[in-house]
Short mmCIF file of N, CA and C in Angstrom, two decimals:
data_model
loop_
_atom_site.label_atom_id
_atom_site.label_comp_id
_atom_site.label_asym_id
_atom_site.label_seq_id
_atom_site.Cartn_x
_atom_site.Cartn_y
_atom_site.Cartn_z
N MET A 190 -46.05 55.97 53.53
CA MET A 190 -46.78 55.73 52.31
C MET A 190 -47.88 56.78 52.18
N LYS A 191 -48.05 57.29 50.99
CA LYS A 191 -49.11 58.25 50.74
C LYS A 191 -50.45 57.53 50.73
N GLN A 192 -51.49 58.24 51.10
CA GLN A 192 -52.83 57.64 51.13
C GLN A 192 -53.25 57.15 49.75
N ILE A 193 -52.90 57.87 48.70
CA ILE A 193 -53.29 57.45 47.35
C ILE A 193 -52.60 56.14 46.98
N ASP A 194 -51.38 55.93 47.45
CA ASP A 194 -50.68 54.67 47.18
C ASP A 194 -51.37 53.51 47.88
N LEU A 195 -51.84 53.74 49.08
CA LEU A 195 -52.59 52.70 49.79
C LEU A 195 -53.87 52.36 49.04
N LEU A 196 -54.58 53.37 48.58
CA LEU A 196 -55.80 53.11 47.80
C LEU A 196 -55.51 52.33 46.53
N LYS A 197 -54.43 52.66 45.85
CA LYS A 197 -54.06 51.94 44.63
C LYS A 197 -53.74 50.48 44.93
N ARG A 198 -53.07 50.23 46.04
CA ARG A 198 -52.76 48.84 46.42
C ARG A 198 -54.03 48.06 46.67
N ILE A 199 -54.95 48.67 47.41
CA ILE A 199 -56.19 47.95 47.74
C ILE A 199 -57.04 47.74 46.50
N THR A 200 -57.27 48.77 45.72
CA THR A 200 -58.12 48.61 44.54
C THR A 200 -57.48 47.70 43.50
N GLY A 201 -56.17 47.65 43.46
CA GLY A 201 -55.47 46.80 42.50
C GLY A 201 -55.71 45.32 42.69
N ILE A 202 -56.08 44.90 43.91
CA ILE A 202 -56.31 43.47 44.14
C ILE A 202 -57.67 43.01 43.61
N PHE A 203 -58.45 43.93 43.09
CA PHE A 203 -59.77 43.59 42.56
C PHE A 203 -59.81 43.63 41.02
N GLU A 204 -58.65 43.71 40.39
CA GLU A 204 -58.57 43.73 38.92
C GLU A 204 -57.68 42.58 38.47
N TYR A 205 -58.19 41.77 37.52
CA TYR A 205 -57.50 40.54 37.14
C TYR A 205 -57.38 40.42 35.63
N LYS A 206 -56.59 39.46 35.25
CA LYS A 206 -56.50 39.04 33.86
C LYS A 206 -56.22 37.54 33.86
N THR A 207 -56.50 36.90 32.76
CA THR A 207 -56.17 35.49 32.62
C THR A 207 -55.07 35.36 31.57
N ILE A 208 -54.15 34.45 31.85
CA ILE A 208 -53.09 34.16 30.88
C ILE A 208 -52.99 32.66 30.71
N ASP A 209 -52.49 32.27 29.56
CA ASP A 209 -52.36 30.85 29.25
C ASP A 209 -50.99 30.33 29.62
N GLY A 210 -51.00 29.07 30.06
CA GLY A 210 -49.76 28.35 30.27
C GLY A 210 -49.54 27.39 29.12
N ASP A 211 -48.37 26.78 29.08
CA ASP A 211 -48.07 25.88 27.96
C ASP A 211 -48.71 24.50 28.11
N ARG A 212 -49.33 24.24 29.25
CA ARG A 212 -49.99 22.95 29.47
C ARG A 212 -51.52 23.09 29.44
N LYS A 213 -51.99 24.05 28.70
CA LYS A 213 -53.42 24.35 28.58
C LYS A 213 -54.04 24.82 29.89
N ASP A 214 -53.19 25.23 30.82
CA ASP A 214 -53.67 25.82 32.06
C ASP A 214 -53.98 27.29 31.82
N GLN A 215 -54.96 27.78 32.51
CA GLN A 215 -55.27 29.20 32.43
C GLN A 215 -55.14 29.79 33.83
N PHE A 216 -54.23 30.74 33.97
CA PHE A 216 -53.93 31.35 35.26
C PHE A 216 -54.70 32.65 35.42
N VAL A 217 -55.14 32.91 36.64
CA VAL A 217 -55.78 34.17 36.98
C VAL A 217 -54.75 34.97 37.76
N LEU A 218 -54.38 36.12 37.22
CA LEU A 218 -53.36 36.97 37.83
C LEU A 218 -53.91 38.38 38.04
N LEU A 219 -53.24 39.09 38.93
CA LEU A 219 -53.56 40.50 39.09
C LEU A 219 -53.30 41.21 37.76
N LYS A 220 -54.14 42.14 37.44
CA LYS A 220 -54.00 42.89 36.18
C LYS A 220 -52.63 43.55 36.08
N SER A 221 -52.04 43.89 37.21
CA SER A 221 -50.74 44.56 37.22
C SER A 221 -49.56 43.62 36.94
N SER A 222 -49.81 42.34 36.87
CA SER A 222 -48.73 41.38 36.62
C SER A 222 -48.11 41.62 35.24
N PRO A 223 -46.79 41.52 35.14
CA PRO A 223 -46.16 41.71 33.84
C PRO A 223 -46.31 40.50 32.90
N PHE A 224 -46.77 39.37 33.43
CA PHE A 224 -46.88 38.17 32.61
C PHE A 224 -48.01 38.27 31.60
N THR A 225 -47.75 37.79 30.39
CA THR A 225 -48.78 37.67 29.37
C THR A 225 -48.97 36.21 28.95
N LYS A 226 -47.98 35.38 29.21
CA LYS A 226 -48.03 33.94 28.96
C LYS A 226 -46.89 33.33 29.76
N VAL A 227 -47.07 32.08 30.19
CA VAL A 227 -46.01 31.42 30.96
C VAL A 227 -45.75 30.03 30.41
N LYS A 228 -44.52 29.58 30.62
CA LYS A 228 -44.13 28.24 30.21
C LYS A 228 -43.44 27.54 31.38
N GLY A 229 -43.63 26.25 31.45
CA GLY A 229 -42.90 25.43 32.41
C GLY A 229 -43.31 25.58 33.86
N VAL A 230 -44.53 26.00 34.13
CA VAL A 230 -44.99 26.13 35.52
C VAL A 230 -45.37 24.74 36.02
N LEU A 231 -44.62 24.24 36.99
CA LEU A 231 -44.90 22.93 37.57
C LEU A 231 -45.81 23.03 38.78
N ASP A 232 -45.61 24.03 39.61
CA ASP A 232 -46.43 24.24 40.80
C ASP A 232 -47.31 25.46 40.54
N LYS A 233 -48.52 25.20 40.07
CA LYS A 233 -49.43 26.28 39.69
C LYS A 233 -49.86 27.11 40.90
N THR A 234 -50.06 26.44 42.02
CA THR A 234 -50.44 27.15 43.24
C THR A 234 -49.35 28.13 43.64
N GLN A 235 -48.12 27.66 43.67
CA GLN A 235 -46.98 28.51 44.05
C GLN A 235 -46.87 29.71 43.10
N PHE A 236 -47.00 29.45 41.80
CA PHE A 236 -46.88 30.53 40.82
C PHE A 236 -47.94 31.60 41.06
N GLU A 237 -49.21 31.19 41.14
CA GLU A 237 -50.27 32.18 41.31
C GLU A 237 -50.17 32.89 42.66
N ALA A 238 -49.92 32.14 43.73
CA ALA A 238 -49.86 32.76 45.07
C ALA A 238 -48.71 33.74 45.18
N THR A 239 -47.61 33.45 44.52
CA THR A 239 -46.47 34.36 44.54
C THR A 239 -46.73 35.59 43.68
N GLU A 240 -47.28 35.37 42.52
CA GLU A 240 -47.55 36.48 41.61
C GLU A 240 -48.71 37.35 42.09
N ASN A 241 -49.65 36.74 42.79
CA ASN A 241 -50.85 37.45 43.25
C ASN A 241 -50.75 37.81 44.73
N HIS A 242 -49.65 38.39 45.13
CA HIS A 242 -49.56 38.85 46.51
C HIS A 242 -49.21 40.33 46.53
N VAL A 243 -49.85 41.01 47.47
CA VAL A 243 -49.69 42.46 47.58
C VAL A 243 -49.48 42.80 49.05
N HIS A 244 -48.43 43.57 49.30
CA HIS A 244 -48.19 44.12 50.64
C HIS A 244 -49.07 45.36 50.77
N ILE A 245 -50.12 45.22 51.54
CA ILE A 245 -51.03 46.35 51.74
C ILE A 245 -50.40 47.36 52.69
N MET A 246 -49.82 46.86 53.78
CA MET A 246 -49.19 47.73 54.79
C MET A 246 -47.95 47.04 55.32
N ASP A 247 -46.96 47.83 55.61
CA ASP A 247 -45.74 47.32 56.24
C ASP A 247 -45.54 48.04 57.58
N HIS A 248 -44.69 47.45 58.41
CA HIS A 248 -44.32 48.05 59.70
C HIS A 248 -45.54 48.28 60.59
N ILE A 249 -46.31 47.23 60.82
CA ILE A 249 -47.53 47.35 61.63
C ILE A 249 -47.17 47.48 63.10
N LYS A 250 -47.65 48.56 63.69
CA LYS A 250 -47.36 48.86 65.10
C LYS A 250 -48.37 48.17 66.01
N LYS A 251 -47.97 48.02 67.27
CA LYS A 251 -48.82 47.34 68.25
C LYS A 251 -50.20 47.98 68.36
N ASP A 252 -50.25 49.32 68.35
CA ASP A 252 -51.54 49.99 68.51
C ASP A 252 -52.40 49.92 67.23
N GLU A 253 -51.85 49.45 66.13
CA GLU A 253 -52.58 49.29 64.87
C GLU A 253 -53.03 47.84 64.63
N PHE A 254 -52.42 46.92 65.35
CA PHE A 254 -52.55 45.48 65.05
C PHE A 254 -54.01 45.02 64.99
N ASP A 255 -54.81 45.32 65.98
CA ASP A 255 -56.20 44.84 65.99
C ASP A 255 -57.01 45.44 64.85
N ASP A 256 -56.81 46.71 64.57
CA ASP A 256 -57.53 47.35 63.46
C ASP A 256 -57.10 46.77 62.11
N VAL A 257 -55.82 46.49 61.97
CA VAL A 257 -55.34 45.90 60.72
C VAL A 257 -55.90 44.49 60.56
N LYS A 258 -55.99 43.74 61.63
CA LYS A 258 -56.58 42.40 61.55
C LYS A 258 -58.03 42.47 61.08
N THR A 259 -58.77 43.44 61.61
CA THR A 259 -60.16 43.62 61.19
C THR A 259 -60.23 43.96 59.70
N ALA A 260 -59.38 44.88 59.27
CA ALA A 260 -59.34 45.25 57.85
C ALA A 260 -58.95 44.06 56.98
N ALA A 261 -58.00 43.26 57.44
CA ALA A 261 -57.55 42.08 56.68
C ALA A 261 -58.69 41.11 56.47
N GLU A 262 -59.47 40.88 57.50
CA GLU A 262 -60.60 39.95 57.38
C GLU A 262 -61.63 40.48 56.38
N LEU A 263 -61.95 41.76 56.47
CA LEU A 263 -62.94 42.35 55.57
C LEU A 263 -62.45 42.38 54.12
N ILE A 264 -61.19 42.75 53.92
CA ILE A 264 -60.64 42.78 52.56
C ILE A 264 -60.55 41.37 51.99
N GLY A 265 -60.17 40.40 52.81
CA GLY A 265 -60.12 39.02 52.35
C GLY A 265 -61.49 38.52 51.90
N LYS A 266 -62.52 38.83 52.68
CA LYS A 266 -63.89 38.45 52.30
C LYS A 266 -64.32 39.12 51.00
N ALA A 267 -64.01 40.39 50.88
CA ALA A 267 -64.37 41.12 49.66
C ALA A 267 -63.65 40.54 48.45
N LEU A 268 -62.40 40.16 48.62
CA LEU A 268 -61.62 39.62 47.51
C LEU A 268 -62.17 38.26 47.07
N ILE A 269 -62.48 37.37 48.00
CA ILE A 269 -63.01 36.06 47.60
C ILE A 269 -64.36 36.22 46.92
N ASN A 270 -65.18 37.15 47.41
CA ASN A 270 -66.48 37.38 46.77
C ASN A 270 -66.32 37.96 45.37
N ASN A 271 -65.35 38.84 45.19
CA ASN A 271 -65.12 39.41 43.87
C ASN A 271 -64.59 38.35 42.90
N LEU A 272 -63.71 37.50 43.36
CA LEU A 272 -63.20 36.41 42.51
C LEU A 272 -64.33 35.47 42.10
N LYS A 273 -65.23 35.15 43.05
CA LYS A 273 -66.37 34.28 42.74
C LYS A 273 -67.26 34.92 41.69
N LEU A 274 -67.44 36.22 41.80
CA LEU A 274 -68.28 36.95 40.85
C LEU A 274 -67.63 36.98 39.46
N CYS A 275 -66.34 37.24 39.41
CA CYS A 275 -65.64 37.37 38.13
C CYS A 275 -65.36 36.02 37.47
N TYR A 276 -65.18 34.98 38.28
CA TYR A 276 -64.83 33.65 37.76
C TYR A 276 -65.69 32.59 38.46
N PRO A 277 -66.98 32.56 38.14
CA PRO A 277 -67.89 31.65 38.86
C PRO A 277 -67.60 30.17 38.62
N ASP A 278 -66.88 29.86 37.57
CA ASP A 278 -66.60 28.45 37.25
C ASP A 278 -65.27 27.96 37.84
N ARG A 279 -64.63 28.75 38.68
CA ARG A 279 -63.32 28.37 39.24
C ARG A 279 -63.36 28.41 40.77
N ASN A 280 -62.43 27.67 41.35
CA ASN A 280 -62.28 27.62 42.80
C ASN A 280 -61.05 28.43 43.20
N PHE A 281 -61.16 29.18 44.30
CA PHE A 281 -60.07 30.03 44.74
C PHE A 281 -59.80 29.90 46.23
N ALA A 282 -58.60 30.25 46.61
CA ALA A 282 -58.21 30.43 48.00
C ALA A 282 -57.66 31.84 48.12
N VAL A 283 -58.07 32.54 49.16
CA VAL A 283 -57.57 33.88 49.46
C VAL A 283 -57.00 33.85 50.88
N PHE A 284 -55.84 34.45 51.04
CA PHE A 284 -55.20 34.54 52.35
C PHE A 284 -54.87 36.00 52.65
N ALA A 285 -55.28 36.44 53.82
CA ALA A 285 -54.92 37.77 54.31
C ALA A 285 -54.11 37.54 55.58
N THR A 286 -52.83 37.87 55.54
CA THR A 286 -51.95 37.63 56.68
C THR A 286 -51.52 38.94 57.31
N VAL A 287 -51.44 38.93 58.62
CA VAL A 287 -51.02 40.11 59.37
C VAL A 287 -49.99 39.66 60.40
N LYS A 288 -48.87 40.35 60.42
CA LYS A 288 -47.83 40.05 61.40
C LYS A 288 -47.38 41.35 62.05
N LEU A 289 -47.41 41.35 63.37
CA LEU A 289 -47.03 42.52 64.14
C LEU A 289 -45.59 42.92 63.84
N TYR A 290 -45.36 44.21 63.67
CA TYR A 290 -44.06 44.80 63.33
C TYR A 290 -43.58 44.38 61.94
N ASP A 291 -44.46 43.79 61.18
CA ASP A 291 -44.11 43.34 59.83
C ASP A 291 -45.20 43.83 58.88
N SER A 292 -45.88 42.93 58.19
CA SER A 292 -46.73 43.32 57.08
C SER A 292 -48.14 42.76 57.15
N PHE A 293 -49.02 43.40 56.39
CA PHE A 293 -50.35 42.90 56.06
C PHE A 293 -50.29 42.59 54.58
N ILE A 294 -50.44 41.31 54.25
CA ILE A 294 -50.30 40.83 52.88
C ILE A 294 -51.57 40.10 52.47
N VAL A 295 -52.01 40.35 51.26
CA VAL A 295 -53.13 39.62 50.67
C VAL A 295 -52.59 38.86 49.47
N ARG A 296 -53.02 37.60 49.35
CA ARG A 296 -52.64 36.80 48.17
C ARG A 296 -53.77 35.85 47.84
N PHE A 297 -53.80 35.41 46.58
CA PHE A 297 -54.81 34.44 46.19
C PHE A 297 -54.26 33.52 45.11
N HIS A 298 -54.92 32.40 44.97
CA HIS A 298 -54.62 31.45 43.90
C HIS A 298 -55.85 30.60 43.64
N GLN A 299 -55.87 30.00 42.48
CA GLN A 299 -56.91 29.02 42.19
C GLN A 299 -56.60 27.75 42.99
N ILE A 300 -57.62 27.00 43.24
CA ILE A 300 -57.42 25.69 43.87
C ILE A 300 -57.27 24.69 42.73
N TRP A 301 -56.05 24.21 42.59
CA TRP A 301 -55.69 23.32 41.48
C TRP A 301 -55.80 21.87 41.91
N GLU A 302 -56.25 21.05 41.00
CA GLU A 302 -56.36 19.61 41.26
C GLU A 302 -54.99 19.05 41.60
N ASN A 303 -54.93 18.21 42.62
CA ASN A 303 -53.70 17.55 43.09
C ASN A 303 -52.65 18.50 43.64
N GLU A 304 -53.06 19.70 44.06
CA GLU A 304 -52.16 20.63 44.72
C GLU A 304 -52.81 21.13 46.01
N VAL A 305 -51.99 21.34 47.02
CA VAL A 305 -52.51 21.83 48.30
C VAL A 305 -52.49 23.36 48.30
N PRO A 306 -53.34 23.98 49.12
CA PRO A 306 -53.32 25.44 49.21
C PRO A 306 -51.95 25.96 49.66
N TYR A 307 -51.69 27.21 49.35
CA TYR A 307 -50.41 27.84 49.64
C TYR A 307 -50.10 27.86 51.13
N TYR A 308 -51.11 28.16 51.94
CA TYR A 308 -50.95 28.20 53.39
C TYR A 308 -51.86 27.17 54.04
N ASP A 309 -51.42 26.68 55.19
CA ASP A 309 -52.29 25.97 56.11
C ASP A 309 -52.51 26.93 57.28
N GLU A 310 -53.67 27.53 57.31
CA GLU A 310 -53.92 28.59 58.30
C GLU A 310 -53.83 28.09 59.74
N LYS A 311 -53.93 26.80 59.95
CA LYS A 311 -53.82 26.25 61.31
C LYS A 311 -52.40 26.36 61.87
N LEU A 312 -51.43 26.61 61.02
CA LEU A 312 -50.04 26.71 61.46
C LEU A 312 -49.71 28.09 62.03
N PHE A 313 -50.59 29.05 61.86
CA PHE A 313 -50.37 30.40 62.37
C PHE A 313 -50.93 30.47 63.78
N THR A 314 -50.12 30.18 64.77
CA THR A 314 -50.60 30.08 66.15
C THR A 314 -50.01 31.12 67.09
N LYS A 315 -49.06 31.91 66.63
CA LYS A 315 -48.43 32.91 67.49
C LYS A 315 -49.36 34.10 67.68
N ALA A 316 -49.27 34.73 68.85
CA ALA A 316 -50.13 35.87 69.17
C ALA A 316 -49.83 37.09 68.29
N ASN A 317 -48.63 37.16 67.72
CA ASN A 317 -48.25 38.33 66.94
C ASN A 317 -48.53 38.17 65.44
N GLU A 318 -49.25 37.12 65.05
CA GLU A 318 -49.56 36.91 63.63
C GLU A 318 -50.92 36.23 63.49
N CYS A 319 -51.53 36.45 62.36
CA CYS A 319 -52.77 35.73 62.06
C CYS A 319 -52.92 35.64 60.55
N VAL A 320 -53.70 34.66 60.15
CA VAL A 320 -54.03 34.52 58.74
C VAL A 320 -55.52 34.24 58.64
N TYR A 321 -56.15 34.94 57.74
CA TYR A 321 -57.55 34.69 57.43
C TYR A 321 -57.56 33.98 56.09
N ALA A 322 -58.25 32.85 56.05
CA ALA A 322 -58.32 32.05 54.82
C ALA A 322 -59.77 31.99 54.37
N PHE A 323 -59.97 32.19 53.08
CA PHE A 323 -61.30 32.15 52.48
C PHE A 323 -61.23 31.29 51.23
N TYR A 324 -62.24 30.46 51.04
CA TYR A 324 -62.25 29.54 49.91
C TYR A 324 -63.56 29.67 49.15
N SER A 325 -63.48 29.62 47.84
CA SER A 325 -64.67 29.56 47.02
C SER A 325 -64.64 28.22 46.31
N LEU A 326 -65.65 27.44 46.56
CA LEU A 326 -65.73 26.12 45.92
C LEU A 326 -67.02 26.06 45.13
N ARG A 327 -66.88 25.96 43.83
CA ARG A 327 -68.08 25.92 42.99
C ARG A 327 -68.77 24.58 43.13
N ASP A 328 -70.02 24.58 42.89
CA ASP A 328 -70.83 23.35 42.94
C ASP A 328 -70.49 22.50 41.72
N LYS A 329 -70.14 21.26 41.94
CA LYS A 329 -69.73 20.39 40.81
C LYS A 329 -70.91 19.75 40.10
N SER A 330 -72.14 20.06 40.50
CA SER A 330 -73.29 19.45 39.86
C SER A 330 -73.60 20.07 38.52
#
């Protein structure tokens, strides 16, 4: 991968748009998403988490693993903070996953009422993988 492509992937996760659903739901998607409106979305978490995922790096080597984990944690924190800044009235979950010999993936979704988050980070227990989870919960007062 060219360095400029890596930069585009990283900076692209900080640009968003909102689109309407047919049930008066408003989805937050990456600006690069081809969607302009959606119909029939039953699992809003699944839709956003799938649409809002980016493979930052693939084929992570053993000697890169610790550095990629550090980068994943920092990028995940930056993403949740940016989402809070751009959408202060909404709740979000951000996941940065790293798997050895596989990928570093970042994804996010809103926290929807009566839906569970996309990942349960406690299930990632193998030494060759990790997930960093970040949540923004607005004050309901």
